[in-house]
């Protein structure tokens, strides 16, 4: 298992470099879409060619009620976490957003969904379920979150502290995704894409962490770490309740 994870990650990183070079050469605005987001999807494609019989992708989006319900839950969690982050900025007297959107909001929604799907096809639709064949949901989410966070190697340009804070934020988000996705079989891609796109949209709307500012990324890291703890704890308690109910004796007749 470890070897296959390493192979997938190296392939994804290779595609990331190629796609970044392609974007630099062709010139589409990174504020609109980042071609590197499709690297994890391409990585899954190569893994399928290499290990066709054992490569599984949880990309189906049925049943619809589960998808809608958990997607709404994801959006609610993201919105709450982001608004708390804004509140911290206000209380601390920090500027949380100054400039206007680089593109119309509707256009950004579409491109964010497309880009998020490209990433989540690799992270949550392939790698997370694969790891969960051997590890718990929490451990799998932590591994995916760390790989996902350090995959954003451009963050190192803002310094090691910024990058470590970013990894904490990404790993915490991964734990939230893993907890919400637990039990939602074959719905990973759609639900994870919705959350990922929602996070990216809120970041564009509200914060300036992409400029390397430490205060917003520190706030986001702490808020998302707390959110991950709360969501995971609720998921654990809910699982215990379900197990206890299923263990009750059933009276027949």
PDB file of C-alpha atoms in Angstrom:
ATOM      1  CA  UNK A   1       0.000   0.000   0.000  1.00  0.00           C
ATOM      2  CA  UNK A   2       2.753   2.464   0.962  1.00  0.00           C
ATOM      3  CA  UNK A   3       4.509   1.954  -2.362  1.00  0.00           C
ATOM      4  CA  UNK A   4       1.359   2.598  -4.347  1.00  0.00           C
ATOM      5  CA  UNK A   5       0.645   5.806  -2.428  1.00  0.00           C
ATOM      6  CA  UNK A   6       4.180   7.000  -3.148  1.00  0.00           C
ATOM      7  CA  UNK A   7       3.809   6.146  -6.843  1.00  0.00           C
ATOM      8  CA  UNK A   8       0.528   8.052  -7.059  1.00  0.00           C
ATOM      9  CA  UNK A   9       2.016  11.056  -5.278  1.00  0.00           C
ATOM     10  CA  UNK A  10       5.120  11.163  -7.478  1.00  0.00           C
ATOM     11  CA  UNK A  11       3.012  10.889 -10.629  1.00  0.00           C
ATOM     12  CA  UNK A  12       0.744  13.668  -9.385  1.00  0.00           C
ATOM     13  CA  UNK A  13       3.710  15.894  -8.564  1.00  0.00           C
ATOM     14  CA  UNK A  14       5.166  15.263 -12.029  1.00  0.00           C
ATOM     15  CA  UNK A  15       1.920  16.262 -13.690  1.00  0.00           C
ATOM     16  CA  UNK A  16       1.777  19.304 -11.405  1.00  0.00           C
ATOM     17  CA  UNK A  17       5.096  20.566 -12.722  1.00  0.00           C
ATOM     18  CA  UNK A  18       4.052  19.988 -16.325  1.00  0.00           C
ATOM     19  CA  UNK A  19       0.695  21.718 -15.874  1.00  0.00           C
ATOM     20  CA  UNK A  20       2.285  24.698 -14.127  1.00  0.00           C
ATOM     21  CA  UNK A  21       4.691  25.038 -17.044  1.00  0.00           C
ATOM     22  CA  UNK A  22       1.787  24.782 -19.480  1.00  0.00           C
ATOM     23  CA  UNK A  23      -0.120  27.494 -17.642  1.00  0.00           C
ATOM     24  CA  UNK A  24       2.898  29.776 -17.694  1.00  0.00           C
ATOM     25  CA  UNK A  25       3.333  29.186 -21.428  1.00  0.00           C
ATOM     26  CA  UNK A  26      -0.309  29.562 -22.448  1.00  0.00           C
ATOM     27  CA  UNK A  27      -1.319  32.297 -20.026  1.00  0.00           C
ATOM     28  CA  UNK A  28      -4.790  31.519 -18.511  1.00  0.00           C
ATOM     29  CA  UNK A  29      -5.265  33.570 -15.355  1.00  0.00           C
ATOM     30  CA  UNK A  30      -4.615  31.646 -12.140  1.00  0.00           C
ATOM     31  CA  UNK A  31      -7.366  33.752 -10.532  1.00  0.00           C
ATOM     32  CA  UNK A  32      -9.815  32.041 -12.863  1.00  0.00           C
ATOM     33  CA  UNK A  33      -8.519  28.472 -12.904  1.00  0.00           C
ATOM     34  CA  UNK A  34      -5.284  26.665 -12.142  1.00  0.00           C
ATOM     35  CA  UNK A  35      -4.388  23.853 -14.505  1.00  0.00           C
ATOM     36  CA  UNK A  36      -2.381  22.168 -11.757  1.00  0.00           C
ATOM     37  CA  UNK A  37      -5.700  21.211 -10.134  1.00  0.00           C
ATOM     38  CA  UNK A  38      -6.101  18.498 -12.768  1.00  0.00           C
ATOM     39  CA  UNK A  39      -2.838  16.786 -11.788  1.00  0.00           C
ATOM     40  CA  UNK A  40      -4.477  14.455  -9.211  1.00  0.00           C
ATOM     41  CA  UNK A  41      -7.072  13.366 -11.795  1.00  0.00           C
ATOM     42  CA  UNK A  42      -4.330  12.620 -14.305  1.00  0.00           C
ATOM     43  CA  UNK A  43      -2.497  10.734 -11.570  1.00  0.00           C
ATOM     44  CA  UNK A  44      -5.547   8.527 -11.072  1.00  0.00           C
ATOM     45  CA  UNK A  45      -5.649   7.902 -14.817  1.00  0.00           C
ATOM     46  CA  UNK A  46      -2.073   6.639 -14.789  1.00  0.00           C
ATOM     47  CA  UNK A  47      -2.764   4.515 -11.708  1.00  0.00           C
ATOM     48  CA  UNK A  48      -5.678   2.937 -13.545  1.00  0.00           C
ATOM     49  CA  UNK A  49      -3.401   2.060 -16.447  1.00  0.00           C
ATOM     50  CA  UNK A  50      -0.778   0.614 -14.113  1.00  0.00           C
ATOM     51  CA  UNK A  51      -3.098  -1.168 -11.680  1.00  0.00           C
ATOM     52  CA  UNK A  52      -6.327  -1.527 -13.603  1.00  0.00           C
ATOM     53  CA  UNK A  53      -7.789  -4.401 -11.606  1.00  0.00           C
ATOM     54  CA  UNK A  54      -7.309  -2.831  -8.203  1.00  0.00           C
ATOM     55  CA  UNK A  55      -7.785   0.887  -8.902  1.00  0.00           C
ATOM     56  CA  UNK A  56     -11.202   2.001  -7.700  1.00  0.00           C
ATOM     57  CA  UNK A  57     -12.615   5.536  -7.805  1.00  0.00           C
ATOM     58  CA  UNK A  58     -15.617   6.488  -5.654  1.00  0.00           C
ATOM     59  CA  UNK A  59     -16.992   8.922  -8.216  1.00  0.00           C
ATOM     60  CA  UNK A  60     -20.666   7.975  -8.437  1.00  0.00           C
ATOM     61  CA  UNK A  61     -23.141  10.444  -6.972  1.00  0.00           C
ATOM     62  CA  UNK A  62     -26.116   8.298  -6.064  1.00  0.00           C
ATOM     63  CA  UNK A  63     -28.275   8.231  -3.987  1.00  0.00           C
ATOM     64  CA  UNK A  64     -29.246  11.838  -4.621  1.00  0.00           C
ATOM     65  CA  UNK A  65     -30.718  12.596  -1.143  1.00  0.00           C
ATOM     66  CA  UNK A  66     -27.414  11.662   0.488  1.00  0.00           C
ATOM     67  CA  UNK A  67     -25.464  13.843  -1.915  1.00  0.00           C
ATOM     68  CA  UNK A  68     -27.741  16.842  -1.427  1.00  0.00           C
ATOM     69  CA  UNK A  69     -27.915  16.470   2.333  1.00  0.00           C
ATOM     70  CA  UNK A  70     -24.205  16.042   2.907  1.00  0.00           C
ATOM     71  CA  UNK A  71     -23.317  18.739   0.381  1.00  0.00           C
ATOM     72  CA  UNK A  72     -25.528  21.185   2.268  1.00  0.00           C
ATOM     73  CA  UNK A  73     -23.868  20.077   5.501  1.00  0.00           C
ATOM     74  CA  UNK A  74     -20.435  20.666   3.956  1.00  0.00           C
ATOM     75  CA  UNK A  75     -21.406  24.150   2.777  1.00  0.00           C
ATOM     76  CA  UNK A  76     -22.785  24.948   6.232  1.00  0.00           C
ATOM     77  CA  UNK A  77     -19.589  23.839   7.965  1.00  0.00           C
ATOM     78  CA  UNK A  78     -17.417  25.808   5.544  1.00  0.00           C
ATOM     79  CA  UNK A  79     -19.565  28.931   5.896  1.00  0.00           C
ATOM     80  CA  UNK A  80     -19.517  28.747   9.687  1.00  0.00           C
ATOM     81  CA  UNK A  81     -15.736  28.283   9.819  1.00  0.00           C
ATOM     82  CA  UNK A  82     -15.120  31.148   7.421  1.00  0.00           C
ATOM     83  CA  UNK A  83     -17.468  33.538   9.227  1.00  0.00           C
ATOM     84  CA  UNK A  84     -15.767  32.753  12.534  1.00  0.00           C
ATOM     85  CA  UNK A  85     -12.452  33.545  10.841  1.00  0.00           C
ATOM     86  CA  UNK A  86     -13.868  36.885   9.682  1.00  0.00           C
ATOM     87  CA  UNK A  87     -15.062  37.612  13.230  1.00  0.00           C
ATOM     88  CA  UNK A  88     -11.545  36.980  14.546  1.00  0.00           C
ATOM     89  CA  UNK A  89     -10.193  39.440  11.971  1.00  0.00           C
ATOM     90  CA  UNK A  90     -12.734  42.079  12.993  1.00  0.00           C
ATOM     91  CA  UNK A  91     -12.056  41.653  16.711  1.00  0.00           C
ATOM     92  CA  UNK A  92      -8.312  41.828  16.096  1.00  0.00           C
ATOM     93  CA  UNK A  93      -8.710  44.931  13.957  1.00  0.00           C
ATOM     94  CA  UNK A  94      -7.264  43.203  10.898  1.00  0.00           C
ATOM     95  CA  UNK A  95      -8.335  43.809   7.307  1.00  0.00           C
ATOM     96  CA  UNK A  96     -10.027  40.724   5.930  1.00  0.00           C
ATOM     97  CA  UNK A  97     -10.778  41.794   2.350  1.00  0.00           C
ATOM     98  CA  UNK A  98     -10.147  44.977   0.390  1.00  0.00           C
ATOM     99  CA  UNK A  99     -10.133  44.346  -3.346  1.00  0.00           C
ATOM    100  CA  UNK A 100     -12.953  43.336  -5.717  1.00  0.00           C
ATOM    101  CA  UNK A 101     -13.404  39.938  -7.329  1.00  0.00           C
ATOM    102  CA  UNK A 102     -11.083  39.264 -10.287  1.00  0.00           C
ATOM    103  CA  UNK A 103     -13.946  37.726 -12.309  1.00  0.00           C
ATOM    104  CA  UNK A 104     -17.766  37.637 -12.123  1.00  0.00           C
ATOM    105  CA  UNK A 105     -18.976  35.494  -9.226  1.00  0.00           C
ATOM    106  CA  UNK A 106     -20.955  33.103 -11.441  1.00  0.00           C
ATOM    107  CA  UNK A 107     -17.911  32.414 -13.579  1.00  0.00           C
ATOM    108  CA  UNK A 108     -15.801  31.754 -10.495  1.00  0.00           C
ATOM    109  CA  UNK A 109     -18.375  29.281  -9.162  1.00  0.00           C
ATOM    110  CA  UNK A 110     -18.157  27.252 -12.372  1.00  0.00           C
ATOM    111  CA  UNK A 111     -14.374  27.274 -12.612  1.00  0.00           C
ATOM    112  CA  UNK A 112     -13.970  26.518  -8.903  1.00  0.00           C
ATOM    113  CA  UNK A 113     -16.230  23.485  -9.209  1.00  0.00           C
ATOM    114  CA  UNK A 114     -14.330  22.236 -12.259  1.00  0.00           C
ATOM    115  CA  UNK A 115     -10.944  22.721 -10.621  1.00  0.00           C
ATOM    116  CA  UNK A 116     -12.067  21.201  -7.324  1.00  0.00           C
ATOM    117  CA  UNK A 117     -13.393  18.123  -9.133  1.00  0.00           C
ATOM    118  CA  UNK A 118      -9.997  17.698 -10.801  1.00  0.00           C
ATOM    119  CA  UNK A 119      -8.307  17.618  -7.402  1.00  0.00           C
ATOM    120  CA  UNK A 120     -10.890  15.598  -5.515  1.00  0.00           C
ATOM    121  CA  UNK A 121     -10.929  12.861  -8.129  1.00  0.00           C
ATOM    122  CA  UNK A 122      -7.457  12.068  -6.831  1.00  0.00           C
ATOM    123  CA  UNK A 123      -7.597  12.976  -3.144  1.00  0.00           C
ATOM    124  CA  UNK A 124     -11.031  11.989  -1.863  1.00  0.00           C
ATOM    125  CA  UNK A 125     -12.448   9.786  -4.639  1.00  0.00           C
ATOM    126  CA  UNK A 126      -9.331   7.625  -5.059  1.00  0.00           C
ATOM    127  CA  UNK A 127      -6.708   8.010  -2.327  1.00  0.00           C
ATOM    128  CA  UNK A 128      -9.024   8.336   0.694  1.00  0.00           C
ATOM    129  CA  UNK A 129     -11.087   5.183  -0.057  1.00  0.00           C
ATOM    130  CA  UNK A 130      -7.898   3.300  -0.914  1.00  0.00           C
ATOM    131  CA  UNK A 131      -6.302   4.147   2.429  1.00  0.00           C
ATOM    132  CA  UNK A 132      -9.510   3.286   4.260  1.00  0.00           C
ATOM    133  CA  UNK A 133      -9.172  -0.315   3.115  1.00  0.00           C
ATOM    134  CA  UNK A 134      -6.444  -0.585   5.763  1.00  0.00           C
ATOM    135  CA  UNK A 135      -6.668   2.456   8.042  1.00  0.00           C
ATOM    136  CA  UNK A 136      -9.409   4.230   9.978  1.00  0.00           C
ATOM    137  CA  UNK A 137     -11.257   7.195   8.497  1.00  0.00           C
ATOM    138  CA  UNK A 138      -9.356   9.600  10.752  1.00  0.00           C
ATOM    139  CA  UNK A 139      -5.909   8.203   9.967  1.00  0.00           C
ATOM    140  CA  UNK A 140      -6.697   8.095   6.254  1.00  0.00           C
ATOM    141  CA  UNK A 141      -7.936  11.689   6.370  1.00  0.00           C
ATOM    142  CA  UNK A 142      -4.757  12.813   8.143  1.00  0.00           C
ATOM    143  CA  UNK A 143      -2.537  11.110   5.553  1.00  0.00           C
ATOM    144  CA  UNK A 144      -4.499  12.554   2.633  1.00  0.00           C
ATOM    145  CA  UNK A 145      -4.526  15.967   4.283  1.00  0.00           C
ATOM    146  CA  UNK A 146      -0.761  16.027   4.755  1.00  0.00           C
ATOM    147  CA  UNK A 147      -0.118  14.905   1.177  1.00  0.00           C
ATOM    148  CA  UNK A 148      -2.686  17.385  -0.119  1.00  0.00           C
ATOM    149  CA  UNK A 149      -1.213  20.227   1.906  1.00  0.00           C
ATOM    150  CA  UNK A 150       2.410  19.682   0.922  1.00  0.00           C
ATOM    151  CA  UNK A 151       1.311  19.182  -2.689  1.00  0.00           C
ATOM    152  CA  UNK A 152       0.729  22.972  -2.709  1.00  0.00           C
ATOM    153  CA  UNK A 153       4.495  23.485  -2.889  1.00  0.00           C
ATOM    154  CA  UNK A 154       4.027  27.044  -4.130  1.00  0.00           C
ATOM    155  CA  UNK A 155       3.267  27.958  -0.539  1.00  0.00           C
ATOM    156  CA  UNK A 156       6.947  27.551   0.322  1.00  0.00           C
ATOM    157  CA  UNK A 157       7.530  30.814  -1.568  1.00  0.00           C
ATOM    158  CA  UNK A 158       5.836  32.556   1.380  1.00  0.00           C
ATOM    159  CA  UNK A 159       8.137  30.942   3.937  1.00  0.00           C
ATOM    160  CA  UNK A 160       8.198  27.770   6.005  1.00  0.00           C
ATOM    161  CA  UNK A 161       5.878  29.153   8.693  1.00  0.00           C
ATOM    162  CA  UNK A 162       3.227  30.033   6.126  1.00  0.00           C
ATOM    163  CA  UNK A 163       3.536  26.601   4.544  1.00  0.00           C
ATOM    164  CA  UNK A 164       3.238  24.751   7.845  1.00  0.00           C
ATOM    165  CA  UNK A 165       0.141  26.750   8.741  1.00  0.00           C
ATOM    166  CA  UNK A 166      -1.307  25.988   5.324  1.00  0.00           C
ATOM    167  CA  UNK A 167      -0.676  22.266   5.834  1.00  0.00           C
ATOM    168  CA  UNK A 168      -2.447  22.434   9.215  1.00  0.00           C
ATOM    169  CA  UNK A 169      -5.436  24.071   7.528  1.00  0.00           C
ATOM    170  CA  UNK A 170      -5.490  21.561   4.654  1.00  0.00           C
ATOM    171  CA  UNK A 171      -5.131  18.568   6.982  1.00  0.00           C
ATOM    172  CA  UNK A 172      -7.926  19.874   9.199  1.00  0.00           C
ATOM    173  CA  UNK A 173     -10.176  20.308   6.179  1.00  0.00           C
ATOM    174  CA  UNK A 174      -9.332  16.762   5.134  1.00  0.00           C
ATOM    175  CA  UNK A 175     -10.441  15.470   8.549  1.00  0.00           C
ATOM    176  CA  UNK A 176     -13.732  17.347   8.182  1.00  0.00           C
ATOM    177  CA  UNK A 177     -14.271  15.869   4.721  1.00  0.00           C
ATOM    178  CA  UNK A 178     -13.443  12.377   5.932  1.00  0.00           C
ATOM    179  CA  UNK A 179     -15.882  12.641   8.835  1.00  0.00           C
ATOM    180  CA  UNK A 180     -18.754  13.924   6.698  1.00  0.00           C
ATOM    181  CA  UNK A 181     -18.056  11.434   3.913  1.00  0.00           C
ATOM    182  CA  UNK A 182     -18.000   8.503   6.340  1.00  0.00           C
ATOM    183  CA  UNK A 183     -20.905   6.274   5.441  1.00  0.00           C
ATOM    184  CA  UNK A 184     -21.718   8.149   2.225  1.00  0.00           C
ATOM    185  CA  UNK A 185     -20.762   5.326  -0.108  1.00  0.00           C
ATOM    186  CA  UNK A 186     -19.952   6.186  -3.723  1.00  0.00           C
ATOM    187  CA  UNK A 187     -20.651   9.879  -3.155  1.00  0.00           C
ATOM    188  CA  UNK A 188     -17.142  11.024  -2.303  1.00  0.00           C
ATOM    189  CA  UNK A 189     -16.377  12.991  -5.456  1.00  0.00           C
ATOM    190  CA  UNK A 190     -19.468  15.191  -5.578  1.00  0.00           C
ATOM    191  CA  UNK A 191     -19.614  16.022  -1.871  1.00  0.00           C
ATOM    192  CA  UNK A 192     -15.861  16.644  -1.599  1.00  0.00           C
ATOM    193  CA  UNK A 193     -15.962  18.804  -4.729  1.00  0.00           C
ATOM    194  CA  UNK A 194     -18.725  20.947  -3.250  1.00  0.00           C
ATOM    195  CA  UNK A 195     -16.765  21.546  -0.051  1.00  0.00           C
ATOM    196  CA  UNK A 196     -13.494  22.183  -1.875  1.00  0.00           C
ATOM    197  CA  UNK A 197     -15.127  24.695  -4.223  1.00  0.00           C
ATOM    198  CA  UNK A 198     -16.918  26.380  -1.324  1.00  0.00           C
ATOM    199  CA  UNK A 199     -13.629  26.792   0.559  1.00  0.00           C
ATOM    200  CA  UNK A 200     -11.898  28.277  -2.490  1.00  0.00           C
ATOM    201  CA  UNK A 201     -14.762  30.693  -3.119  1.00  0.00           C
ATOM    202  CA  UNK A 202     -14.796  31.888   0.482  1.00  0.00           C
ATOM    203  CA  UNK A 203     -11.020  32.351   0.420  1.00  0.00           C
ATOM    204  CA  UNK A 204     -11.312  34.501  -2.710  1.00  0.00           C
ATOM    205  CA  UNK A 205     -14.190  36.495  -1.250  1.00  0.00           C
ATOM    206  CA  UNK A 206     -12.856  37.069   2.239  1.00  0.00           C
ATOM    207  CA  UNK A 207      -9.128  36.661   2.752  1.00  0.00           C
ATOM    208  CA  UNK A 208      -5.707  37.710   1.509  1.00  0.00           C
ATOM    209  CA  UNK A 209      -3.728  34.652   2.622  1.00  0.00           C
ATOM    210  CA  UNK A 210      -2.604  34.049  -0.958  1.00  0.00           C
ATOM    211  CA  UNK A 211      -0.344  37.105  -0.637  1.00  0.00           C
ATOM    212  CA  UNK A 212       1.672  35.389   2.066  1.00  0.00           C
ATOM    213  CA  UNK A 213       0.110  37.235   4.999  1.00  0.00           C
ATOM    214  CA  UNK A 214       0.603  35.183   8.152  1.00  0.00           C
ATOM    215  CA  UNK A 215      -2.331  36.495  10.182  1.00  0.00           C
ATOM    216  CA  UNK A 216      -5.132  35.185   7.921  1.00  0.00           C
ATOM    217  CA  UNK A 217      -3.485  31.818   7.325  1.00  0.00           C
ATOM    218  CA  UNK A 218      -2.856  31.450  11.079  1.00  0.00           C
ATOM    219  CA  UNK A 219      -6.483  32.249  11.861  1.00  0.00           C
ATOM    220  CA  UNK A 220      -7.714  29.854   9.196  1.00  0.00           C
ATOM    221  CA  UNK A 221      -5.411  27.090  10.465  1.00  0.00           C
ATOM    222  CA  UNK A 222      -6.617  27.434  14.063  1.00  0.00           C
ATOM    223  CA  UNK A 223     -10.311  27.754  13.162  1.00  0.00           C
ATOM    224  CA  UNK A 224     -10.190  24.738  10.860  1.00  0.00           C
ATOM    225  CA  UNK A 225      -8.265  22.678  13.422  1.00  0.00           C
ATOM    226  CA  UNK A 226     -11.007  23.375  15.971  1.00  0.00           C
ATOM    227  CA  UNK A 227     -13.669  22.634  13.362  1.00  0.00           C
ATOM    228  CA  UNK A 228     -12.005  19.310  12.548  1.00  0.00           C
ATOM    229  CA  UNK A 229     -11.943  18.337  16.219  1.00  0.00           C
ATOM    230  CA  UNK A 230     -15.610  19.203  16.694  1.00  0.00           C
ATOM    231  CA  UNK A 231     -16.826  17.507  13.512  1.00  0.00           C
ATOM    232  CA  UNK A 232     -14.767  14.370  14.181  1.00  0.00           C
ATOM    233  CA  UNK A 233     -16.008  14.198  17.776  1.00  0.00           C
ATOM    234  CA  UNK A 234     -19.629  14.504  16.653  1.00  0.00           C
ATOM    235  CA  UNK A 235     -19.075  11.803  14.036  1.00  0.00           C
ATOM    236  CA  UNK A 236     -17.529   9.468  16.632  1.00  0.00           C
ATOM    237  CA  UNK A 237     -20.414  10.001  19.084  1.00  0.00           C
ATOM    238  CA  UNK A 238     -22.932   9.451  16.314  1.00  0.00           C
ATOM    239  CA  UNK A 239     -21.219   6.203  15.315  1.00  0.00           C
ATOM    240  CA  UNK A 240     -21.332   4.987  18.919  1.00  0.00           C
ATOM    241  CA  UNK A 241     -25.055   5.776  19.143  1.00  0.00           C
ATOM    242  CA  UNK A 242     -25.758   3.900  15.921  1.00  0.00           C
ATOM    243  CA  UNK A 243     -23.753   0.893  17.124  1.00  0.00           C
ATOM    244  CA  UNK A 244     -25.546   0.880  20.465  1.00  0.00           C
ATOM    245  CA  UNK A 245     -28.931   0.975  18.785  1.00  0.00           C
ATOM    246  CA  UNK A 246     -28.022  -1.846  16.432  1.00  0.00           C
ATOM    247  CA  UNK A 247     -26.855  -3.923  19.412  1.00  0.00           C
ATOM    248  CA  UNK A 248     -30.213  -3.757  21.182  1.00  0.00           C
ATOM    249  CA  UNK A 249     -32.163  -7.019  21.308  1.00  0.00           C
ATOM    250  CA  UNK A 250     -35.082  -7.191  18.908  1.00  0.00           C
ATOM    251  CA  UNK A 251     -38.327  -8.670  20.178  1.00  0.00           C
ATOM    252  CA  UNK A 252     -40.021 -10.975  17.714  1.00  0.00           C
ATOM    253  CA  UNK A 253     -43.703 -11.760  17.749  1.00  0.00           C
TER     254      UNK A 253
END
